[in-house]
mmCIF file of C-alpha atoms in Angstrom:
data_model
loop_
_atom_site.group_PDB
_atom_site.id
_atom_site.type_symbol
_atom_site.label_atom_id
_atom_site.label_comp_id
_atom_site.label_asym_id
_atom_site.label_seq_id
_atom_site.Cartn_x
_atom_site.Cartn_y
_atom_site.Cartn_z
ATOM 1 C CA GLU E 444 17.940 87.855 90.499
ATOM 2 C CA ASN E 445 19.831 86.255 88.087
ATOM 3 C CA GLN E 446 21.756 89.384 87.372
ATOM 4 C CA GLY E 447 22.732 89.627 91.213
ATOM 5 C CA LEU E 448 24.253 85.938 91.160
ATOM 6 C CA ALA E 449 26.198 87.315 88.057
ATOM 7 C CA ASN E 450 27.688 90.128 89.713
ATOM 8 C CA VAL E 451 28.422 87.929 92.913
ATOM 9 C CA ALA E 452 30.182 85.397 90.789
ATOM 10 C CA LEU E 453 32.234 88.220 89.198
ATOM 11 C CA ARG E 454 32.958 89.759 92.551
ATOM 12 C CA LEU E 455 34.051 86.188 93.947
ATOM 13 C CA LEU E 456 36.686 85.950 90.898
ATOM 14 C CA ALA E 457 38.027 89.213 91.204
ATOM 15 C CA GLU E 458 38.375 88.524 95.260
ATOM 16 C CA MET E 459 40.213 85.340 94.281
ATOM 17 C CA LYS E 460 42.925 86.978 91.715
ATOM 18 C CA ASP E 461 43.509 89.570 94.236
ATOM 19 C CA ARG E 462 44.634 86.817 97.074
ATOM 20 C CA GLY E 463 46.366 84.845 94.473
ATOM 21 C CA ILE E 464 43.988 81.991 94.478
ATOM 22 C CA ARG E 465 44.028 80.432 90.532
ATOM 23 C CA PRO E 466 40.432 79.548 89.974
ATOM 24 C CA SER E 467 39.801 76.061 88.882
ATOM 25 C CA VAL E 468 37.812 74.988 85.432
ATOM 26 C CA VAL E 469 34.804 74.170 87.725
ATOM 27 C CA THR E 470 34.882 77.725 89.203
ATOM 28 C CA MET E 471 35.266 79.266 85.766
ATOM 29 C CA ASN E 472 32.350 77.192 84.286
ATOM 30 C CA ALA E 473 30.130 78.382 87.337
ATOM 31 C CA ALA E 474 30.879 82.058 86.483
ATOM 32 C CA ILE E 475 30.322 81.652 83.142
ATOM 33 C CA SER E 476 26.972 79.728 83.914
ATOM 34 C CA ALA E 477 26.294 82.949 86.069
ATOM 35 C CA CYS E 478 26.960 85.688 83.813
ATOM 36 C CA ALA E 479 25.170 83.534 81.006
ATOM 37 C CA LYS E 480 21.903 83.564 83.132
ATOM 38 C CA GLY E 481 22.272 86.806 84.344
ATOM 39 C CA GLY E 482 22.152 88.290 80.506
ATOM 40 C CA LYS E 483 25.956 89.229 80.833
ATOM 41 C CA LEU E 484 26.802 87.451 77.308
ATOM 42 C CA ALA E 485 29.943 89.268 76.576
ATOM 43 C CA VAL E 486 31.151 88.639 79.871
ATOM 44 C CA ALA E 487 30.344 85.143 79.564
ATOM 45 C CA GLN E 488 32.101 85.075 76.199
ATOM 46 C CA GLY E 489 35.091 87.078 77.453
ATOM 47 C CA LEU E 490 35.597 84.336 80.086
ATOM 48 C CA LEU E 491 35.312 81.726 77.932
ATOM 49 C CA GLN E 492 37.988 83.180 75.571
ATOM 50 C CA ASP E 493 40.348 84.156 78.408
ATOM 51 C CA MET E 494 40.292 80.287 79.408
ATOM 52 C CA GLU E 495 41.276 79.657 75.701
ATOM 53 C CA ARG E 496 44.187 81.773 75.719
ATOM 54 C CA GLY E 497 44.907 80.574 79.297
ATOM 55 C CA PHE E 498 45.197 83.761 80.893
ATOM 56 C CA ASP E 499 43.133 86.389 82.060
ATOM 57 C CA ARG E 500 43.275 90.041 81.212
ATOM 58 C CA ASP E 501 46.069 90.731 83.617
ATOM 59 C CA ASP E 502 48.117 87.750 82.303
ATOM 60 C CA ARG E 503 47.100 85.749 85.461
ATOM 61 C CA PRO E 504 47.320 81.789 84.705
ATOM 62 C CA LEU E 505 43.603 80.228 84.099
ATOM 63 C CA PRO E 506 42.446 76.724 83.345
ATOM 64 C CA GLY E 507 41.909 75.487 79.782
ATOM 65 C CA PRO E 508 37.904 75.116 78.817
ATOM 66 C CA ASP E 509 36.268 71.979 79.044
ATOM 67 C CA ILE E 510 33.114 70.873 77.231
ATOM 68 C CA VAL E 511 30.937 72.317 80.136
ATOM 69 C CA SER E 512 32.580 75.853 79.526
ATOM 70 C CA TYR E 513 31.391 75.737 76.039
ATOM 71 C CA ASN E 514 28.067 74.287 76.654
ATOM 72 C CA ALA E 515 27.338 77.041 79.022
ATOM 73 C CA ALA E 516 28.372 79.771 76.534
ATOM 74 C CA ILE E 517 26.435 78.314 73.653
ATOM 75 C CA SER E 518 23.503 77.564 75.829
ATOM 76 C CA ALA E 519 23.357 81.460 76.894
ATOM 77 C CA PHE E 520 23.077 82.268 73.373
ATOM 78 C CA ALA E 521 20.723 79.801 72.348
ATOM 79 C CA ARG E 522 18.163 81.193 75.261
ATOM 80 C CA ARG E 523 18.502 84.320 72.987
ATOM 81 C CA GLY E 524 18.589 83.317 69.558
ATOM 82 C CA ARG E 525 22.142 84.308 68.872
ATOM 83 C CA TRP E 526 22.636 81.692 66.376
ATOM 84 C CA ILE E 527 25.618 83.191 64.739
ATOM 85 C CA ASP E 528 27.441 83.394 68.151
ATOM 86 C CA ALA E 529 26.128 79.831 68.977
ATOM 87 C CA ILE E 530 27.713 78.409 65.618
ATOM 88 C CA THR E 531 31.244 80.572 65.926
ATOM 89 C CA THR E 532 31.600 79.247 69.207
ATOM 90 C CA LEU E 533 31.109 75.468 68.079
ATOM 91 C CA LYS E 534 33.466 76.489 65.359
ATOM 92 C CA ARG E 535 36.038 77.644 67.741
ATOM 93 C CA LEU E 536 35.638 74.444 69.937
ATOM 94 C CA GLN E 537 36.369 72.397 67.052
ATOM 95 C CA LYS E 538 39.148 74.254 65.672
ATOM 96 C CA LEU E 539 41.137 74.162 69.242
ATOM 97 C CA SER E 540 39.961 70.447 70.315
ATOM 98 C CA THR E 541 43.439 69.497 69.390
ATOM 99 C CA TYR E 542 44.864 71.509 72.250
ATOM 100 C CA THR E 543 42.127 71.591 74.756
ATOM 101 C CA GLY E 544 41.024 67.954 74.204
ATOM 102 C CA THR E 545 37.622 68.745 74.129
ATOM 103 C CA SER E 546 34.985 67.781 71.442
ATOM 104 C CA PRO E 547 31.425 68.934 70.862
ATOM 105 C CA ASN E 548 28.893 66.509 72.375
ATOM 106 C CA VAL E 549 24.919 66.060 72.142
ATOM 107 C CA VAL E 550 24.409 68.836 74.494
ATOM 108 C CA THR E 551 26.334 71.206 72.317
ATOM 109 C CA TYR E 552 24.819 70.238 69.190
ATOM 110 C CA GLY E 553 21.280 70.288 71.277
ATOM 111 C CA ALA E 554 21.993 74.045 72.149
ATOM 112 C CA VAL E 555 23.122 75.216 68.736
ATOM 113 C CA LEU E 556 20.337 73.900 67.327
ATOM 114 C CA ASP E 557 17.886 75.484 69.775
ATOM 115 C CA ALA E 558 19.789 78.713 68.820
ATOM 116 C CA CYS E 559 18.876 78.127 65.124
ATOM 117 C CA ALA E 560 15.406 77.373 66.163
ATOM 118 C CA LYS E 561 14.780 80.468 68.047
ATOM 119 C CA ALA E 562 16.012 82.742 65.358
ATOM 120 C CA GLY E 563 13.734 80.411 62.936
ATOM 121 C CA ARG E 564 17.113 79.982 60.886
ATOM 122 C CA TRP E 565 16.586 76.692 59.407
ATOM 123 C CA LYS E 566 19.164 76.195 56.539
ATOM 124 C CA PRO E 567 22.120 76.416 59.473
ATOM 125 C CA ALA E 568 19.827 74.100 61.529
ATOM 126 C CA LEU E 569 19.902 71.507 58.815
ATOM 127 C CA ASP E 570 23.744 72.250 58.235
ATOM 128 C CA VAL E 571 24.606 71.733 61.937
ATOM 129 C CA LEU E 572 22.326 68.643 62.126
ATOM 130 C CA GLN E 573 24.079 66.988 59.316
ATOM 131 C CA GLU E 574 27.379 67.987 60.829
ATOM 132 C CA GLY E 575 26.221 66.348 64.110
ATOM 133 C CA ARG E 576 25.517 63.187 62.303
ATOM 134 C CA ASP E 577 28.629 62.963 60.046
ATOM 135 C CA ALA E 578 30.799 63.417 63.552
ATOM 136 C CA GLY E 579 28.934 60.327 64.951
ATOM 137 C CA ILE E 580 27.308 62.264 67.512
ATOM 138 C CA ARG E 581 24.068 60.083 68.798
ATOM 139 C CA LEU E 582 21.445 63.110 68.394
ATOM 140 C CA ASN E 583 18.651 62.824 71.082
ATOM 141 C CA ALA E 584 15.023 64.078 70.896
ATOM 142 C CA VAL E 585 15.914 67.269 71.976
ATOM 143 C CA CYS E 586 18.076 68.044 69.230
ATOM 144 C CA LEU E 587 16.028 66.778 66.592
ATOM 145 C CA ASN E 588 12.908 68.426 68.046
ATOM 146 C CA ALA E 589 14.968 71.670 68.041
ATOM 147 C CA ALA E 590 15.615 71.146 64.555
ATOM 148 C CA ILE E 591 12.059 70.663 63.543
ATOM 149 C CA ASN E 592 11.061 74.053 65.470
ATOM 150 C CA ALA E 593 13.687 75.480 63.077
ATOM 151 C CA PHE E 594 11.374 74.937 60.126
ATOM 152 C CA CYS E 595 8.073 76.550 62.055
ATOM 153 C CA PRO E 596 8.983 80.239 61.115
ATOM 154 C CA ALA E 597 9.253 79.652 57.265
ATOM 155 C CA GLY E 598 6.291 77.215 57.290
ATOM 156 C CA GLN E 599 8.696 74.591 56.103
ATOM 157 C CA TYR E 600 6.431 71.745 56.587
ATOM 158 C CA GLU E 601 7.650 69.039 54.295
ATOM 159 C CA LEU E 602 11.411 69.450 55.674
ATOM 160 C CA ALA E 603 9.498 69.147 59.177
ATOM 161 C CA LEU E 604 7.937 65.935 58.244
ATOM 162 C CA LYS E 605 10.991 64.632 56.447
ATOM 163 C CA LEU E 606 12.835 65.021 59.857
ATOM 164 C CA LEU E 607 10.103 63.368 61.778
ATOM 165 C CA ARG E 608 10.531 60.322 59.465
ATOM 166 C CA GLU E 609 14.303 60.314 59.796
ATOM 167 C CA MET E 610 14.498 60.257 63.680
ATOM 168 C CA ALA E 611 13.658 56.764 64.146
ATOM 169 C CA ALA E 612 15.418 55.622 60.579
ATOM 170 C CA VAL E 613 18.322 57.611 60.803
ATOM 171 C CA ASP E 614 18.986 58.593 64.428
ATOM 172 C CA GLY E 615 17.386 55.690 66.098
ATOM 173 C CA VAL E 616 15.034 58.248 67.973
ATOM 174 C CA ARG E 617 11.397 57.568 68.601
ATOM 175 C CA PRO E 618 9.389 60.690 68.104
ATOM 176 C CA ASN E 619 7.815 61.701 71.115
ATOM 177 C CA ILE E 620 4.755 64.002 71.770
ATOM 178 C CA VAL E 621 6.927 67.142 71.469
ATOM 179 C CA SER E 622 8.284 66.190 68.030
ATOM 180 C CA TYR E 623 4.733 65.889 66.925
ATOM 181 C CA ASN E 624 3.480 69.004 68.354
ATOM 182 C CA SER E 625 6.434 70.583 66.993
ATOM 183 C CA CYS E 626 5.613 69.411 63.149
ATOM 184 C CA LEU E 627 1.982 70.461 63.835
ATOM 185 C CA LYS E 628 3.331 74.020 64.662
ATOM 186 C CA VAL E 629 5.078 74.037 61.431
ATOM 187 C CA CYS E 630 2.084 72.589 59.595
ATOM 188 C CA GLU E 631 0.056 75.665 61.482
ATOM 189 C CA ARG E 632 2.396 77.894 60.007
ATOM 190 C CA ALA E 633 2.080 76.746 56.765
ATOM 191 C CA GLY E 634 -1.786 76.583 56.743
ATOM 192 C CA ILE E 635 -1.771 72.882 55.653
ATOM 193 C CA HIS E 636 -4.667 71.388 57.737
ATOM 194 C CA GLY E 637 -4.684 68.351 55.958
ATOM 195 C CA ALA E 638 -1.369 67.432 56.948
ATOM 196 C CA ALA E 639 -1.889 68.273 60.535
ATOM 197 C CA LEU E 640 -5.023 66.141 60.737
ATOM 198 C CA ASP E 641 -3.107 63.110 59.241
ATOM 199 C CA LEU E 642 -0.290 63.716 61.833
ATOM 200 C CA LEU E 643 -2.922 63.566 64.415
ATOM 201 C CA GLU E 644 -4.120 60.250 63.532
ATOM 202 C CA GLU E 645 -0.646 59.115 62.908
ATOM 203 C CA MET E 646 0.213 59.948 66.683
ATOM 204 C CA SER E 647 -2.881 57.706 67.927
ATOM 205 C CA ALA E 648 -1.515 55.161 65.813
ATOM 206 C CA ALA E 649 1.622 55.088 67.034
ATOM 207 C CA GLY E 650 0.535 55.021 70.434
ATOM 208 C CA ILE E 651 1.172 58.675 71.488
ATOM 209 C CA GLU E 652 -2.255 60.408 72.773
ATOM 210 C CA PRO E 653 -2.629 64.116 71.470
ATOM 211 C CA ASP E 654 -2.646 66.581 74.188
ATOM 212 C CA VAL E 655 -4.351 69.881 74.764
ATOM 213 C CA VAL E 656 -1.401 71.533 72.642
ATOM 214 C CA SER E 657 -1.896 68.935 69.584
ATOM 215 C CA PHE E 658 -5.416 69.632 69.570
ATOM 216 C CA ASN E 659 -5.088 73.495 69.976
ATOM 217 C CA THR E 660 -2.819 73.657 67.172
ATOM 218 C CA CYS E 661 -5.050 71.693 64.732
ATOM 219 C CA MET E 662 -8.156 73.532 65.980
ATOM 220 C CA SER E 663 -6.373 76.882 65.110
ATOM 221 C CA LEU E 664 -5.298 75.525 61.912
ATOM 222 C CA CYS E 665 -8.587 74.389 60.792
ATOM 223 C CA ALA E 666 -10.633 77.231 61.718
ATOM 224 C CA ARG E 667 -8.077 79.547 60.366
ATOM 225 C CA THR E 668 -8.149 77.809 57.035
ATOM 226 C CA GLY E 669 -12.155 78.243 56.784
ATOM 227 C CA ASN E 670 -13.109 74.372 58.302
ATOM 228 C CA LEU E 671 -14.721 75.852 61.353
ATOM 229 C CA LYS E 672 -16.756 72.654 61.391
ATOM 230 C CA GLU E 673 -13.776 70.372 61.567
ATOM 231 C CA ALA E 674 -12.335 72.567 64.518
ATOM 232 C CA PHE E 675 -15.429 71.701 66.481
ATOM 233 C CA LYS E 676 -15.250 68.251 65.622
ATOM 234 C CA LEU E 677 -11.853 68.114 67.283
ATOM 235 C CA LEU E 678 -13.280 69.834 70.201
ATOM 236 C CA ARG E 679 -15.595 66.691 70.726
ATOM 237 C CA ARG E 680 -13.004 64.531 70.073
ATOM 238 C CA MET E 681 -11.237 66.010 73.049
ATOM 239 C CA GLY E 682 -13.772 64.938 74.990
ATOM 240 C CA GLU E 683 -14.021 61.446 73.812
ATOM 241 C CA LYS E 684 -10.294 61.258 74.387
ATOM 242 C CA GLY E 685 -10.392 62.589 77.945
ATOM 243 C CA CYS E 686 -8.381 65.477 77.056
ATOM 244 C CA GLN E 687 -9.495 68.461 78.967
ATOM 245 C CA PRO E 688 -9.929 71.708 77.038
ATOM 246 C CA ASP E 689 -8.153 74.735 78.454
ATOM 247 C CA LEU E 690 -8.768 78.599 77.811
ATOM 248 C CA VAL E 691 -6.832 78.635 74.814
ATOM 249 C CA THR E 692 -8.863 76.142 73.130
ATOM 250 C CA PHE E 693 -12.043 78.275 73.751
ATOM 251 C CA ASN E 694 -10.321 81.634 72.646
ATOM 252 C CA THR E 695 -9.356 80.076 69.792
ATOM 253 C CA LEU E 696 -12.677 78.981 68.789
ATOM 254 C CA ILE E 697 -14.404 82.287 70.020
ATOM 255 C CA ASN E 698 -12.058 84.299 67.959
ATOM 256 C CA TYR E 699 -12.985 82.356 64.600
ATOM 257 C CA CYS E 700 -16.906 82.370 65.596
ATOM 258 C CA ALA E 701 -16.224 86.418 65.502
ATOM 259 C CA GLU E 702 -14.236 86.164 62.285
ATOM 260 C CA TYR E 703 -16.718 84.084 60.630
ATOM 261 C CA ALA E 704 -19.812 85.919 61.953
ATOM 262 C CA LYS E 705 -21.159 83.421 64.369
ATOM 263 C CA PRO E 706 -21.754 85.497 67.173
ATOM 264 C CA GLN E 707 -24.500 83.004 69.063
ATOM 265 C CA LEU E 708 -21.677 80.127 68.702
ATOM 266 C CA ALA E 709 -19.191 82.485 70.538
ATOM 267 C CA LEU E 710 -21.619 83.214 73.401
ATOM 268 C CA LYS E 711 -22.503 79.542 73.977
ATOM 269 C CA LEU E 712 -18.547 78.870 73.836
ATOM 270 C CA LEU E 713 -18.339 81.595 76.629
ATOM 271 C CA LYS E 714 -20.798 79.958 78.801
ATOM 272 C CA ARG E 715 -19.286 76.697 78.474
ATOM 273 C CA VAL E 716 -15.808 77.980 79.698
ATOM 274 C CA ALA E 717 -17.769 79.116 82.809
ATOM 275 C CA ARG E 718 -19.226 75.627 83.239
ATOM 276 C CA LEU E 719 -16.008 74.015 82.886
ATOM 277 C CA GLY E 720 -14.685 76.027 85.940
ATOM 278 C CA LEU E 721 -12.343 78.007 83.594
ATOM 279 C CA LYS E 722 -12.042 81.611 84.096
ATOM 280 C CA PRO E 723 -12.601 83.752 81.153
ATOM 281 C CA ASP E 724 -9.871 86.205 80.133
ATOM 282 C CA VAL E 725 -9.724 90.016 78.483
ATOM 283 C CA VAL E 726 -9.199 87.534 75.079
ATOM 284 C CA SER E 727 -12.265 85.617 75.784
ATOM 285 C CA TYR E 728 -14.454 88.560 76.000
ATOM 286 C CA SER E 729 -13.121 90.741 73.915
ATOM 287 C CA ALA E 730 -13.650 87.848 70.905
ATOM 288 C CA CYS E 731 -17.189 87.664 71.846
ATOM 289 C CA ILE E 732 -17.488 91.455 71.934
ATOM 290 C CA LYS E 733 -15.861 91.342 68.300
ATOM 291 C CA ALA E 734 -18.426 88.470 67.418
ATOM 292 C CA CYS E 735 -21.528 90.950 68.117
ATOM 293 C CA VAL E 736 -20.433 93.227 65.213
ATOM 294 C CA SER E 737 -21.612 91.141 62.635
ATOM 295 C CA SER E 738 -25.391 91.162 64.352
ATOM 296 C CA ALA E 739 -24.913 94.819 65.355
ATOM 297 C CA ASP E 740 -25.834 93.203 68.831
ATOM 298 C CA LEU E 741 -25.009 96.429 71.141
ATOM 299 C CA ASP E 742 -27.093 94.938 74.035
ATOM 300 C CA SER E 743 -25.319 91.631 74.144
ATOM 301 C CA ALA E 744 -21.660 93.679 73.753
ATOM 302 C CA THR E 745 -22.833 95.904 76.540
ATOM 303 C CA ARG E 746 -23.758 92.873 78.740
ATOM 304 C CA LEU E 747 -20.326 91.310 78.082
ATOM 305 C CA LEU E 748 -18.414 94.563 78.888
ATOM 306 C CA THR E 749 -20.188 95.042 82.146
ATOM 307 C CA SER E 750 -19.899 90.989 82.882
ATOM 308 C CA MET E 751 -16.295 91.371 82.284
ATOM 309 C CA GLU E 752 -15.789 94.187 84.687
ATOM 310 C CA SER E 753 -17.845 92.642 87.381
ATOM 311 C CA ALA E 754 -15.546 89.648 87.014
ATOM 312 C CA GLY E 755 -12.431 91.616 87.403
ATOM 313 C CA VAL E 756 -11.494 91.504 83.853
ATOM 314 C CA LYS E 757 -9.699 94.784 82.746
ATOM 315 C CA PRO E 758 -10.775 95.556 79.326
ATOM 316 C CA ASN E 759 -7.903 96.913 77.052
ATOM 317 C CA VAL E 760 -7.506 98.575 73.908
ATOM 318 C CA ILE E 761 -8.653 95.525 71.889
ATOM 319 C CA THR E 762 -11.823 95.114 74.164
ATOM 320 C CA TYR E 763 -12.875 98.876 73.412
ATOM 321 C CA THR E 764 -12.122 98.869 70.044
ATOM 322 C CA SER E 765 -14.280 95.653 69.232
ATOM 323 C CA TYR E 766 -17.262 97.544 71.473
ATOM 324 C CA ILE E 767 -16.499 100.635 69.052
ATOM 325 C CA ASN E 768 -16.844 98.663 65.913
ATOM 326 C CA VAL E 769 -20.393 97.138 67.438
ATOM 327 C CA CYS E 770 -21.289 100.965 67.855
ATOM 328 C CA GLU E 771 -20.280 101.593 64.372
ATOM 329 C CA SER E 772 -22.508 98.441 63.044
ATOM 330 C CA CYS E 773 -25.367 99.949 64.969
ATOM 331 C CA ARG E 774 -24.901 103.540 63.777
ATOM 332 C CA ASN E 775 -24.676 104.472 67.473
ATOM 333 C CA SER E 776 -22.023 107.474 67.542
ATOM 334 C CA GLU E 777 -23.055 108.559 70.876
ATOM 335 C CA VAL E 778 -22.305 105.332 72.723
ATOM 336 C CA ALA E 779 -18.905 105.026 70.615
ATOM 337 C CA LEU E 780 -17.803 108.374 71.612
ATOM 338 C CA ALA E 781 -18.858 108.004 75.168
ATOM 339 C CA THR E 782 -16.378 104.618 75.164
ATOM 340 C CA LEU E 783 -13.937 106.787 73.694
ATOM 341 C CA LYS E 784 -13.978 109.223 76.622
ATOM 342 C CA LEU E 785 -14.236 106.408 79.098
ATOM 343 C CA MET E 786 -10.817 105.180 77.395
ATOM 344 C CA ASP E 787 -9.089 108.196 77.633
ATOM 345 C CA GLU E 788 -10.246 108.472 81.301
ATOM 346 C CA SER E 789 -8.582 105.013 81.989
ATOM 347 C CA ASN E 790 -5.566 105.943 80.404
ATOM 348 C CA ILE E 791 -6.052 103.433 77.649
ATOM 349 C CA TRP E 792 -4.769 104.968 74.362
ATOM 350 C CA PRO E 793 -7.119 104.054 71.513
ATOM 351 C CA ASN E 794 -5.165 103.159 68.237
ATOM 352 C CA ASP E 795 -5.995 104.255 64.596
ATOM 353 C CA ARG E 796 -8.352 101.235 64.290
ATOM 354 C CA THR E 797 -10.357 102.684 67.385
ATOM 355 C CA LEU E 798 -10.361 106.069 65.994
ATOM 356 C CA THR E 799 -11.411 105.351 62.720
ATOM 357 C CA SER E 800 -14.484 103.346 63.764
ATOM 358 C CA CYS E 801 -15.416 105.844 65.940
ATOM 359 C CA ILE E 802 -14.972 108.561 62.993
ATOM 360 C CA ARG E 803 -17.464 106.306 60.959
ATOM 361 C CA ALA E 804 -19.894 105.846 63.624
ATOM 362 C CA CYS E 805 -19.830 109.736 63.861
ATOM 363 C CA ILE E 806 -20.480 109.812 59.813
ATOM 364 C CA ALA E 807 -23.355 107.121 59.842
ATOM 365 C CA THR E 808 -25.060 109.854 62.095
ATOM 366 C CA SER E 809 -24.000 112.836 60.059
ATOM 367 C CA ASP E 810 -21.669 114.057 63.243
ATOM 368 C CA ALA E 811 -19.316 115.960 61.147
ATOM 369 C CA GLU E 812 -17.822 118.155 64.258
ATOM 370 C CA ASN E 813 -16.869 115.035 66.327
ATOM 371 C CA ALA E 814 -15.733 113.082 63.049
ATOM 372 C CA TYR E 815 -13.451 116.016 61.833
ATOM 373 C CA ALA E 816 -12.022 116.434 65.553
ATOM 374 C CA LEU E 817 -11.287 112.599 65.742
ATOM 375 C CA LEU E 818 -9.506 112.952 62.381
ATOM 376 C CA GLU E 819 -6.835 114.878 64.236
ATOM 377 C CA ARG E 820 -5.995 111.952 66.561
ATOM 378 C CA ILE E 821 -5.299 109.597 63.584
ATOM 379 C CA THR E 822 -1.459 109.016 63.391
ATOM 380 C CA SER E 823 -1.462 107.590 60.019
ATOM 381 C CA LEU E 824 -1.126 110.230 57.381
ATOM 382 C CA SER E 825 -2.466 108.159 54.465
ATOM 383 C CA LYS E 826 -5.194 106.886 56.567
ATOM 384 C CA ALA E 827 -6.368 110.532 57.854
ATOM 385 C CA ASN E 828 -6.365 111.627 54.189
ATOM 386 C CA ALA E 829 -8.582 108.766 53.134
ATOM 387 C CA LEU E 830 -10.928 109.387 56.075
ATOM 388 C CA ARG E 831 -10.801 113.141 55.187
ATOM 389 C CA LEU E 832 -11.930 112.460 51.808
ATOM 390 C CA GLU E 833 -14.547 110.066 52.757
ATOM 391 C CA LEU E 834 -16.009 112.954 55.338
ATOM 392 C CA GLN E 835 -16.033 115.298 52.624
ATOM 393 C CA THR E 836 -18.004 113.044 50.039
ATOM 394 C CA ILE E 837 -20.247 111.752 52.344
ATOM 395 C CA LEU E 838 -20.850 114.641 54.258
ATOM 396 C CA GLY E 839 -19.992 117.353 51.907
ATOM 397 C CA LYS E 840 -17.947 119.529 54.326
#
């Protein structure tokens, strides 16, 4: 749809030129914005550069760009994480400001910071942030939150927390729920659950009640770092605070119950999902089936597989791989092979993990014929060679 609007905008521009009508800056900005939203970034950039020159490709006069022109182009780059293009356009705006009478504003810096955040480029983000401050721009929460987000991919939690503290002290901006949640995401990425839990307390003390995103982030972090008990404490705290858990909450906990061999707890959580009126999805069921591996509970795994199909939830390769993992733990190659056949018939292509688990189930039952046949489907040469050696060692063939 957006691409269609971009084409309409370009056709209208061409028609105006054919009729000798000089487009206004508003018209050009609308065309840049339409091209940007339609994914025609090169065209949008070309229109901006034409405005900077004052002429189009046919040497017909054009109006000079204003701040809206630049912000439209930079915002387009930001949406796709093209941070170099965003910064280059900012530099060009600054260089030409004497001639255009246009200077960067808070929207400009916000868009450039967003581009850096989406690309995970925290060092350029810090430079842009400082540049905006030095230029006397009153950076708002949108700008500062974008800068915090830039720290996430690299897990630079200390810098994120430092910027959170500076928001009020340096920029005169009160941190909001997005600021805290962004910092929590950085802590999650860094695997620092202590700092995340401290932030959760700080939010409440500052009169900002944690939301479902805050709790989900902390629960995921606690569970991932081996503190499953703390994760369930947070679930209880959600109820006390009147914060309704969502499907992401339960899927996170179910998945870590599977990781830490807590099958009964995983099944209880799935039942609670239904009681709360939430609809379990393929992630919920797949994680529960995975939890059955540690207890070699093929009956429960089979009931889960049947239940999800009855509920209209289509199994995927992760679901079936987990189910075959259960078969492997039960030394049941017959069901594993039947499941693999079902995957082939359903056009769900098994990956190397699926095939490896099925091969190991065959090894456990001394089914050399099927094990060697499946070996031919393994795509990784090193994995295939390792499995072949395992087959030869155990089955002696």
